[in-house]
Structures are given as structure tokens and as C-alpha cells.
Short mmCIF file of C-alpha atoms and ligand atoms in Angstrom, two decimals:
data_model
loop_
_atom_site.label_atom_id
_atom_site.label_comp_id
_atom_site.label_asym_id
_atom_site.label_seq_id
_atom_site.Cartn_x
_atom_site.Cartn_y
_atom_site.Cartn_z
CA MET A 1 -34.08 -37.67 60.32
CA SER A 2 -32.80 -34.82 62.47
CA TYR A 3 -29.81 -33.29 60.77
CA GLU A 4 -29.08 -31.35 63.96
CA ASN A 5 -28.31 -34.65 65.68
CA LYS A 6 -25.69 -35.39 63.07
CA LEU A 7 -23.62 -32.38 64.04
CA SER A 8 -20.60 -32.77 66.30
CA GLU A 9 -21.02 -31.78 69.94
CA LYS A 10 -18.04 -29.46 69.49
CA VAL A 11 -19.80 -27.48 66.79
CA LYS A 12 -23.09 -27.39 68.68
CA GLN A 13 -21.47 -25.59 71.61
CA ILE A 14 -20.19 -22.76 69.38
CA LYS A 15 -22.41 -19.68 69.51
CA PRO A 16 -22.75 -17.59 66.35
CA SER A 17 -20.56 -14.47 66.34
CA GLY A 18 -22.21 -11.55 68.17
CA ILE A 19 -20.88 -9.26 65.43
CA ARG A 20 -22.44 -11.35 62.65
CA LYS A 21 -25.74 -11.57 64.45
CA PHE A 22 -25.83 -7.82 64.62
CA PHE A 23 -24.87 -7.30 61.02
CA ASP A 24 -27.54 -9.65 59.84
CA LEU A 25 -29.98 -7.37 61.65
CA ALA A 26 -28.40 -4.26 60.12
CA SER A 27 -28.38 -5.66 56.59
CA GLY A 28 -32.17 -5.89 56.71
CA CYS A 29 -32.34 -2.13 57.40
CA PRO A 30 -31.81 0.13 54.36
CA GLY A 31 -29.87 3.41 54.84
CA VAL A 32 -27.92 2.22 57.87
CA ILE A 33 -24.62 3.92 58.77
CA SER A 34 -22.41 1.16 60.01
CA LEU A 35 -19.48 1.75 62.32
CA GLY A 36 -19.30 -1.92 62.98
CA VAL A 37 -16.89 -3.62 60.68
CA GLY A 38 -13.23 -3.94 61.58
CA GLU A 39 -11.61 -3.31 58.26
CA PRO A 40 -9.68 -0.35 56.88
CA ASP A 41 -11.60 1.66 54.28
CA PHE A 42 -8.56 2.46 52.11
CA ASP A 43 -7.90 0.89 48.74
CA THR A 44 -5.06 -1.60 48.90
CA PRO A 45 -2.02 0.49 47.84
CA TRP A 46 -1.47 0.40 44.12
CA HIS A 47 2.05 -1.12 44.11
CA ILE A 48 0.63 -4.12 45.98
CA ARG A 49 -2.20 -4.61 43.49
CA GLU A 50 0.25 -4.21 40.63
CA GLU A 51 2.40 -7.01 41.98
CA ALA A 52 -0.67 -9.27 41.99
CA ILE A 53 -1.53 -8.32 38.42
CA TYR A 54 2.04 -9.03 37.39
CA ALA A 55 1.94 -12.42 39.12
CA LEU A 56 -1.19 -13.26 37.15
CA GLU A 57 0.36 -12.09 33.90
CA GLN A 58 3.37 -14.25 34.58
CA GLY A 59 1.10 -17.23 35.08
CA ASN A 60 1.99 -17.64 38.76
CA THR A 61 -1.22 -19.46 39.48
CA PHE A 62 0.02 -22.73 40.97
CA TYR A 63 0.43 -23.99 44.52
CA THR A 64 3.41 -22.67 46.44
CA GLY A 65 5.29 -24.74 49.01
CA ASN A 66 3.34 -25.38 52.22
CA LYS A 67 5.31 -22.79 54.15
CA GLY A 68 4.57 -20.14 51.49
CA LEU A 69 6.86 -18.43 48.98
CA ASP A 70 10.49 -18.29 50.07
CA GLU A 71 10.71 -14.68 48.95
CA LEU A 72 7.71 -13.69 51.03
CA ARG A 73 9.05 -15.44 54.13
CA LYS A 74 12.38 -13.66 53.67
CA GLU A 75 10.58 -10.32 53.37
CA VAL A 76 8.51 -11.06 56.48
CA ALA A 77 11.70 -11.85 58.42
CA PHE A 78 13.29 -8.55 57.24
CA TYR A 79 10.11 -6.69 58.07
CA LEU A 80 9.85 -8.10 61.62
CA ASN A 81 13.45 -7.18 62.19
CA ARG A 82 13.20 -3.70 60.67
CA ARG A 83 9.93 -2.67 62.30
CA PHE A 84 9.93 -4.53 65.64
CA ASN A 85 13.50 -5.59 66.29
CA LEU A 86 12.57 -9.29 66.20
CA GLU A 87 14.82 -11.96 64.79
CA TYR A 88 13.43 -15.06 63.10
CA ASP A 89 15.01 -17.53 60.71
CA TRP A 90 12.88 -17.05 57.57
CA ASN A 91 13.15 -20.70 56.59
CA LYS A 92 12.70 -22.49 59.90
CA GLU A 93 10.66 -20.10 62.00
CA ILE A 94 8.10 -18.42 59.71
CA PHE A 95 5.24 -19.71 57.61
CA ILE A 96 2.46 -18.03 55.66
CA THR A 97 -1.19 -18.57 56.60
CA VAL A 98 -4.62 -17.66 55.28
CA GLY A 99 -4.85 -14.47 57.33
CA GLY A 100 -4.50 -14.17 61.08
CA SER A 101 -7.68 -16.26 61.23
CA GLU A 102 -6.03 -19.50 60.10
CA ALA A 103 -3.13 -18.71 62.40
CA ILE A 104 -5.43 -18.55 65.44
CA ASP A 105 -7.19 -21.79 64.57
CA ILE A 106 -4.11 -23.78 63.70
CA THR A 107 -2.20 -22.67 66.78
CA MET A 108 -4.94 -23.91 69.09
CA ARG A 109 -5.29 -27.17 67.19
CA THR A 110 -1.55 -27.75 67.45
CA LEU A 111 -1.18 -26.98 71.13
CA LEU A 112 -4.26 -28.26 72.91
CA ASN A 113 -5.19 -31.58 74.45
CA PRO A 114 -8.71 -31.98 75.88
CA ASN A 115 -9.23 -29.72 78.92
CA ASP A 116 -5.94 -27.86 78.61
CA GLU A 117 -6.63 -24.40 79.92
CA VAL A 118 -6.21 -21.31 77.79
CA ILE A 119 -6.27 -17.94 79.49
CA ILE A 120 -8.03 -15.30 77.41
CA PRO A 121 -8.00 -11.70 78.61
CA LYS A 122 -11.51 -10.39 77.97
CA PRO A 123 -13.22 -8.50 76.33
CA ALA A 124 -11.56 -10.41 73.49
CA TYR A 125 -11.70 -10.85 69.73
CA VAL A 126 -14.63 -13.08 68.82
CA ALA A 127 -12.65 -15.90 67.15
CA TYR A 128 -10.57 -16.92 70.16
CA GLU A 129 -13.10 -18.78 72.25
CA PRO A 130 -14.48 -20.91 69.37
CA ALA A 131 -10.92 -21.81 68.31
CA VAL A 132 -10.18 -23.08 71.82
CA LEU A 133 -13.49 -24.94 72.09
CA MET A 134 -13.06 -26.60 68.69
CA SER A 135 -9.74 -27.93 69.99
CA GLN A 136 -11.43 -29.20 73.15
CA GLY A 137 -9.53 -26.77 75.33
CA LYS A 138 -11.03 -24.92 78.26
CA VAL A 139 -11.32 -21.14 78.20
CA ILE A 140 -10.32 -19.36 81.39
CA ASP A 141 -11.35 -15.71 81.47
CA LEU A 142 -8.99 -13.05 82.69
CA ASN A 143 -11.23 -10.06 83.33
CA LEU A 144 -9.81 -6.80 82.06
CA THR A 145 -11.05 -3.50 83.40
CA GLU A 146 -11.41 -0.07 81.93
CA GLU A 147 -9.66 1.44 84.96
CA SER A 148 -6.46 -0.46 84.10
CA GLY A 149 -6.70 0.55 80.43
CA PHE A 150 -7.71 -3.06 79.62
CA LYS A 151 -4.14 -4.20 80.38
CA ILE A 152 -3.08 -7.50 81.96
CA THR A 153 -1.76 -7.03 85.46
CA PRO A 154 0.56 -9.59 87.10
CA GLU A 155 -1.91 -10.12 89.95
CA ALA A 156 -4.83 -10.83 87.62
CA LEU A 157 -2.72 -13.20 85.52
CA GLU A 158 -1.32 -15.19 88.42
CA ALA A 159 -4.79 -15.50 89.96
CA VAL A 160 -6.14 -17.52 87.01
CA ILE A 161 -3.17 -19.86 86.51
CA THR A 162 -3.74 -23.49 87.55
CA ASP A 163 -1.77 -26.70 86.99
CA LYS A 164 -3.79 -27.18 83.79
CA THR A 165 -2.91 -23.82 82.25
CA LYS A 166 -1.06 -24.21 78.98
CA VAL A 167 -1.61 -21.09 76.92
CA LEU A 168 -2.04 -17.35 77.35
CA LEU A 169 -3.80 -16.05 74.24
CA LEU A 170 -3.48 -12.31 73.99
CA ASN A 171 -4.02 -9.50 71.54
CA TYR A 172 -2.37 -6.08 71.85
CA PRO A 173 -3.20 -3.60 70.44
CA SER A 174 -6.61 -4.96 71.24
CA ASN A 175 -9.77 -5.51 69.32
CA PRO A 176 -12.22 -4.47 70.81
CA THR A 177 -10.79 -2.18 73.50
CA GLY A 178 -7.93 -0.37 71.74
CA GLY A 179 -5.75 -1.13 74.79
CA VAL A 180 -2.02 -1.73 74.42
CA MET A 181 0.66 -3.31 76.60
CA THR A 182 3.90 -1.30 76.75
CA LYS A 183 7.36 -2.71 77.39
CA GLU A 184 6.97 -1.72 81.06
CA ASP A 185 3.59 -3.46 81.30
CA TYR A 186 5.03 -6.64 79.81
CA GLU A 187 8.09 -6.54 82.09
CA LYS A 188 5.72 -7.18 84.99
CA ILE A 189 4.21 -10.36 83.52
CA VAL A 190 7.29 -11.89 81.85
CA PRO A 191 8.52 -13.51 85.10
CA ILE A 192 5.10 -15.16 85.56
CA ILE A 193 5.09 -16.49 82.00
CA LYS A 194 8.53 -17.92 82.65
CA LYS A 195 7.77 -19.30 86.09
CA TYR A 196 4.73 -21.27 84.88
CA ASP A 197 6.14 -22.24 81.45
CA LEU A 198 3.17 -20.67 79.71
CA ILE A 199 2.99 -20.73 75.95
CA VAL A 200 2.01 -17.28 74.74
CA VAL A 201 -0.01 -16.94 71.56
CA SER A 202 0.34 -13.29 70.72
CA ASP A 203 -2.01 -11.92 68.06
CA GLU A 204 -0.27 -8.77 66.88
CA ILE A 205 -2.40 -8.06 63.84
CA TYR A 206 -2.76 -4.38 64.90
CA ALA A 207 0.93 -3.92 65.77
CA GLU A 208 1.37 -1.23 63.12
CA LEU A 209 -1.55 0.72 64.52
CA THR A 210 0.09 1.68 67.80
CA TYR A 211 -0.22 5.42 68.34
CA GLU A 212 1.52 6.92 71.33
CA ASN A 213 4.01 4.16 72.14
CA GLU A 214 6.33 1.92 70.17
CA HIS A 215 4.76 -1.48 69.64
CA CYS A 216 6.34 -4.06 71.94
CA SER A 217 5.93 -7.83 71.62
CA LEU A 218 6.46 -10.47 74.28
CA ALA A 219 8.78 -12.01 71.69
CA ASN A 220 11.08 -9.03 72.31
CA PHE A 221 11.93 -10.57 75.70
CA ASP A 222 14.81 -12.98 75.05
CA GLU A 223 14.12 -15.01 78.18
CA ILE A 224 10.71 -16.13 76.89
CA LYS A 225 11.02 -15.65 73.13
CA ASP A 226 10.85 -19.39 72.44
CA GLN A 227 7.62 -19.62 74.44
CA VAL A 228 5.93 -17.02 72.21
CA ILE A 229 4.01 -17.85 69.06
CA LEU A 230 3.58 -14.60 67.18
CA LEU A 231 0.61 -14.17 64.82
CA ASN A 232 0.38 -11.32 62.37
CA GLY A 233 -0.84 -10.56 58.88
CA PHE A 234 -1.41 -8.07 56.11
CA SER A 235 -5.15 -7.37 56.54
CA LYS A 236 -5.10 -4.39 58.86
CA ALA A 237 -1.71 -2.73 58.31
CA TYR A 238 -1.95 -2.59 54.50
CA SER A 239 -5.73 -2.60 54.03
CA MET A 240 -5.61 -6.09 52.56
CA THR A 241 -8.47 -7.86 54.34
CA GLY A 242 -9.73 -9.64 51.23
CA TRP A 243 -6.32 -10.93 50.16
CA ARG A 244 -6.19 -13.37 53.06
CA VAL A 245 -2.51 -13.43 53.96
CA GLY A 246 -1.08 -13.77 57.44
CA TYR A 247 1.86 -15.49 59.07
CA ILE A 248 3.16 -17.22 62.17
CA ALA A 249 6.63 -16.71 63.62
CA ALA A 250 7.74 -19.09 66.35
CA ASN A 251 10.39 -21.57 67.30
CA GLN A 252 10.85 -24.43 64.88
CA VAL A 253 9.23 -27.11 67.04
CA PHE A 254 5.92 -25.23 66.91
CA ILE A 255 6.26 -24.29 63.25
CA ASP A 256 6.94 -27.88 62.16
CA ALA A 257 3.99 -29.15 64.19
CA MET A 258 1.60 -26.50 62.84
CA LEU A 259 2.69 -27.28 59.30
CA LYS A 260 1.44 -30.84 59.77
CA ILE A 261 -2.10 -29.45 59.97
CA HIS A 262 -1.66 -26.58 57.51
CA GLN A 263 -0.31 -28.83 54.74
CA PHE A 264 -3.43 -30.99 54.77
CA ALA A 265 -6.07 -28.40 55.61
CA ILE A 266 -4.86 -25.49 53.49
CA ILE A 267 -1.87 -26.50 51.30
CA CYS A 268 -0.98 -22.81 50.90
CA PRO A 269 -2.64 -19.37 50.83
CA SER A 270 -3.51 -17.87 47.43
CA THR A 271 -0.35 -17.66 45.34
CA ILE A 272 -1.34 -14.33 43.77
CA SER A 273 -1.98 -12.83 47.20
CA GLN A 274 1.39 -14.05 48.39
CA TYR A 275 3.09 -12.19 45.54
CA ALA A 276 1.14 -9.06 46.44
CA ALA A 277 2.21 -9.45 50.08
CA ILE A 278 5.89 -9.43 49.06
CA SER A 279 5.41 -5.91 47.75
CA ALA A 280 3.58 -4.90 50.93
CA ALA A 281 6.26 -6.21 53.29
CA ARG A 282 9.12 -4.85 51.16
CA ASP A 283 7.81 -1.44 50.10
CA GLY A 284 4.78 -0.72 52.26
CA ASP A 285 6.25 1.20 55.22
CA SER A 286 5.10 4.58 53.88
CA ASP A 287 1.58 3.23 53.22
CA ILE A 288 1.38 2.14 56.84
CA GLU A 289 2.42 5.60 58.04
CA ARG A 290 -0.12 7.33 55.78
CA MET A 291 -3.04 5.17 56.92
CA LYS A 292 -2.02 5.34 60.55
CA GLU A 293 -1.96 9.13 60.43
CA SER A 294 -5.50 9.11 59.08
CA PHE A 295 -6.69 6.64 61.74
CA LEU A 296 -5.15 8.85 64.41
CA GLN A 297 -7.14 11.89 63.21
CA ARG A 298 -10.34 9.85 63.20
CA ARG A 299 -9.57 8.48 66.64
CA ASN A 300 -9.09 11.95 68.08
CA TYR A 301 -12.30 13.14 66.46
CA ILE A 302 -14.49 10.28 67.66
CA VAL A 303 -13.06 10.12 71.19
CA LYS A 304 -13.73 13.84 71.66
CA GLY A 305 -17.23 13.48 70.21
CA LEU A 306 -18.16 10.53 72.42
CA ASN A 307 -16.79 12.11 75.58
CA ASN A 308 -18.79 15.27 74.79
CA LEU A 309 -21.90 13.09 74.69
CA GLY A 310 -21.02 11.64 78.07
CA LEU A 311 -20.26 8.22 76.59
CA THR A 312 -16.93 8.18 78.32
CA CYS A 313 -14.05 6.33 76.78
CA HIS A 314 -10.33 6.25 77.31
CA SER A 315 -8.40 7.19 74.22
CA PRO A 316 -7.52 3.93 72.45
CA GLN A 317 -3.75 3.53 72.18
CA GLY A 318 -3.92 1.20 69.22
CA ALA A 319 -6.03 -0.55 66.55
CA PHE A 320 -9.11 1.32 65.21
CA TYR A 321 -11.83 0.76 67.78
CA VAL A 322 -13.26 2.81 70.64
CA PHE A 323 -14.98 1.07 73.51
CA PRO A 324 -17.10 3.70 75.27
CA SER A 325 -19.14 3.11 78.39
CA ILE A 326 -22.91 3.41 77.95
CA ALA A 327 -23.55 3.06 81.68
CA LYS A 328 -25.27 6.43 81.98
CA CYS A 329 -28.00 5.35 79.54
CA GLY A 330 -29.26 2.57 81.82
CA LEU A 331 -29.62 0.12 78.92
CA SER A 332 -27.85 -3.19 78.40
CA SER A 333 -25.31 -3.24 75.56
CA ASP A 334 -27.67 -5.32 73.43
CA GLU A 335 -30.65 -3.04 74.07
CA PHE A 336 -28.56 0.04 73.32
CA CYS A 337 -27.34 -1.34 69.99
CA GLU A 338 -30.70 -2.74 68.91
CA ARG A 339 -32.51 0.51 69.69
CA LEU A 340 -29.79 2.65 68.10
CA LEU A 341 -30.10 0.60 64.95
CA LYS A 342 -33.88 0.70 64.90
CA GLU A 343 -34.35 4.33 65.92
CA GLU A 344 -31.36 6.06 64.30
CA LYS A 345 -30.11 3.53 61.77
CA VAL A 346 -26.60 3.44 63.20
CA ALA A 347 -24.94 0.06 63.61
CA VAL A 348 -22.32 -0.49 66.31
CA VAL A 349 -21.46 -3.69 68.16
CA PRO A 350 -22.57 -4.55 71.73
CA GLY A 351 -19.63 -5.01 74.08
CA THR A 352 -21.07 -8.40 75.06
CA ALA A 353 -20.15 -9.77 71.62
CA PHE A 354 -16.62 -9.91 73.10
CA GLY A 355 -17.57 -11.63 76.35
CA ASN A 356 -19.72 -10.79 79.37
CA GLN A 357 -16.96 -8.44 80.48
CA GLY A 358 -18.12 -6.12 77.67
CA GLU A 359 -21.52 -5.48 79.27
CA GLY A 360 -22.02 -1.74 79.68
CA PHE A 361 -19.87 -0.93 76.64
CA ILE A 362 -20.23 -0.71 72.87
CA ARG A 363 -17.55 -1.17 70.25
CA ILE A 364 -17.30 1.42 67.52
CA SER A 365 -14.90 1.05 64.62
CA TYR A 366 -13.39 4.30 63.36
CA ALA A 367 -12.14 2.77 60.13
CA TYR A 368 -14.66 5.03 58.41
CA SER A 369 -14.49 8.52 56.90
CA ILE A 370 -14.74 11.57 59.15
CA GLU A 371 -18.02 12.43 57.36
CA GLU A 372 -19.56 9.07 58.28
CA ILE A 373 -18.26 9.33 61.84
CA LYS A 374 -19.69 12.86 62.12
CA GLU A 375 -23.11 11.80 60.89
CA ALA A 376 -23.15 8.75 63.15
CA LEU A 377 -22.12 10.86 66.17
CA SER A 378 -24.95 13.28 65.58
CA LYS A 379 -27.45 10.41 65.44
CA ILE A 380 -25.95 8.82 68.56
CA GLU A 381 -26.37 12.19 70.27
CA SER A 382 -30.10 12.34 69.41
CA PHE A 383 -30.49 8.78 70.64
CA VAL A 384 -28.67 9.34 73.93
CA LYS A 385 -30.69 12.50 74.62
CA ARG A 386 -33.93 10.62 74.00
CA VAL A 387 -32.92 7.74 76.26
CA LEU A 388 -31.91 10.12 79.04
CA THR A 389 -35.20 12.02 78.72
CA GLU A 390 -37.10 8.76 79.02
CA LYS A 391 -35.11 8.03 82.14
CA GLY A 392 -36.15 11.40 83.50
CA ASN A 393 -32.61 12.89 83.46
C1 LIG B 1 -7.66 -9.37 66.77
C2 LIG B 1 -7.85 -9.93 65.42
N1 LIG B 1 -7.14 -11.01 65.06
C3 LIG B 1 -7.29 -11.58 63.86
C4 LIG B 1 -8.18 -11.08 62.94
C5 LIG B 1 -8.33 -11.77 61.62
O1 LIG B 1 -7.60 -11.13 60.64
P1 LIG B 1 -7.36 -11.74 59.21
O2 LIG B 1 -8.09 -10.87 58.24
O3 LIG B 1 -5.86 -11.61 59.03
O4 LIG B 1 -7.79 -13.15 59.19
C6 LIG B 1 -8.93 -9.94 63.26
C7 LIG B 1 -9.93 -9.39 62.32
O5 LIG B 1 -10.78 -8.60 62.65
C8 LIG B 1 -8.76 -9.35 64.52
O6 LIG B 1 -9.44 -8.26 64.89
#
């Protein structure tokens, strides 16, 4: 019997993650310096861990309600208001998910009918396309360019809208490009979102890692707030990737519909993690500032280093990734990364892992210590020099 034939057609069309593929290669190589993984390298702040220990000691090891702990939802509502000037009813408009990852999946499953079109600005986070395909939606690429700082322009957005468009799925600050959309950038696309009744799924998991500007959400625009489904979580802002807590804030119609899936598929995220997240949302503002300051120093260091090597990159305005151009090396993104891994034992991710639009770029995470970044940069330098010599430059 062929077990392959037993798999659903939907699953068969999903390609394995380009990041995973690369890390499988890297894990077979001892002594590799990896600047590939998108997770903060800080310990989860102690007060957050303490809250989890306390929850365990208290025997809080049972299911919570499907929407998550009331206290956590109240803290999330306060937090969104305090940090981003957003107003949500904690009881009707917020529920707790297993990270931003569940939020992405469940949103697509709730919204899409077969062949509904979802516009994804690309290069894009690797989980978006599979989530749309698993829900039988159709992905429509909106090509972002380095020249525009990887921002969505009104012209580019309007050009890809059809009568089947239902959702705009966006992510600012962006993984992988580090691009952000400012209030002024959003002002230009809000009328289009309104005109075409688009539902916006806004993944704001890196909101706290916005450097030069204030973070702005499309949900800050009253005229479209009810069209926006906001996804966020604790992984990146508080260095809590393994705790698996995220949340969705949206109007009640969407929340109630999403809960229909969440209650059967998930029941609730880990109770202990939810207790820990209360402490993060309530008392974690200074942790965020401390980690952000450190990311900013690393960003400045790596951007300068890469530009000195001629791997030009704009300075990322948010998140913790740089997306330099490797055009001058004359290699494809895949070739560059495979050779860099083999010849210098440095792992970074090919831009093509985030869509064809990433060809000619690599993604480097700077959620690593300055020492690691320094060592990796010196190896990248040797590699680039060798490649250019081979080319006869
Ligand atoms: C843009 C983006 N969204 C969502 C996620 C998933 O985050 P979580 O750990 O909350 O599931 C990631 C993780 O890398 C991400 O980069």
C-alpha cells in the first residue's frame, strides 16, 4: 500500500519550510555558528518564571476556559491600551491562543471559503502561505521591494485586488525584512481597505521591537478597526518562545467564530504558561525596554558590518532580522547559504525561504550575542572575498 496516496491533497501541496530544510542541513555540521533562528536569546525574565512556579505550587494545572484566563485577558486589554492606544473589550474581543502560530492558522480557517483570495505581501513569514492553502484559499502575492523599504504602497495593493479578494495578511514589523509601516504609510492604504471591504489580518508579534518610530497598527484607524483581526503574543517581546502564548483581538463576530474551532482543536493554551503571561503583560514593560535596547545595539553593529562587506542592507526598523542583498556575489540565495554553511560553518537563511521575491537576499537574525555576530561577520567576510576572487573581481 502507498501511504503517500492516503495523504490529503491539501497536505501534499505544502512544501516543507525553507528555514527547517536549512537547519536540518546545519544540524548535521558540528561547530556551526547559526544566525538563523528567530528567537530572542535572553532568559525569560525571572518574575515571569516565578509566576509559573507559583501557579504550579498552587496546583493550577487544570484546563482554563476556552477563551483563556479572565485575568490574562484583562491584562492583555490593559496592555494593548497602555502600549498601543487600542481599545478592546477583554471579555468579548480577546482570546488567548497557543502562540501567534495558532492565531494565524485559526484565522485563516475561520475566514476562508475555497478560492477566496488572500493577499500576502512578500517576502513573508513562512507560515502564512501554508495556512492559507490548508484552508483552501488562494495566495495572491504582493511583491515588496527593497527600494520602498519593503512597505505596501497603495498602487501595489490596489493592483492585486480582485472581486475574490477577502483578506490582506500582513506583518509589520516584518519577519524577514525588518520593514515597518508608519502611521503615514498606513494612511495611504486605509481608504483602499475600506473601499474594498478587505479583512485585515495583522500579525504584530514584533510590535514591541519597533526602533525609530512608534508602532502603529491598522486597528488604530477607527474607520476600519472592525475589519482588523490583530494577532500578537508573548514569544518575541518577552523572550517566551517556548511558553506558547499568543492572543487575538478583533470584533466579537470574528472572535466567536474562531472560538468554535479553538474550543475543539485546542481547548486552551497551557494553564501554567497563561499564569506566567499575566506577569509579563502586567509587569514586563521594563523587560521589553531592556531587551529592545540590546537588539538595537546588535542591529547597528551588524548593519554596519554587512554594509562594510558590500552586502548592502537598509537598516531594519523593527524585529530582529537583517535582509542584505547578496547580488554582488553572483550566487543564488540557496547557493550562497549552502556554500557559506559548508565552507565557513555559518548558517543563515536564503531569502527564497520567504517567497521568490527573496531571491538575491539572505535573512540574518541578530538575536545573538555581539561576540557570535562578530565571529560570523568575519567568516562571512572571508567567504565573500573568496567568491569575488573566483568571479575575477
Ligand atoms: C511573523 C511571525 N509571526 C508569528 C510567529 C510565531 O510566533 P509564536 O511563537 O507566537 O507562535 C513568528 C515566529 O517566528 C513570526 O516570525
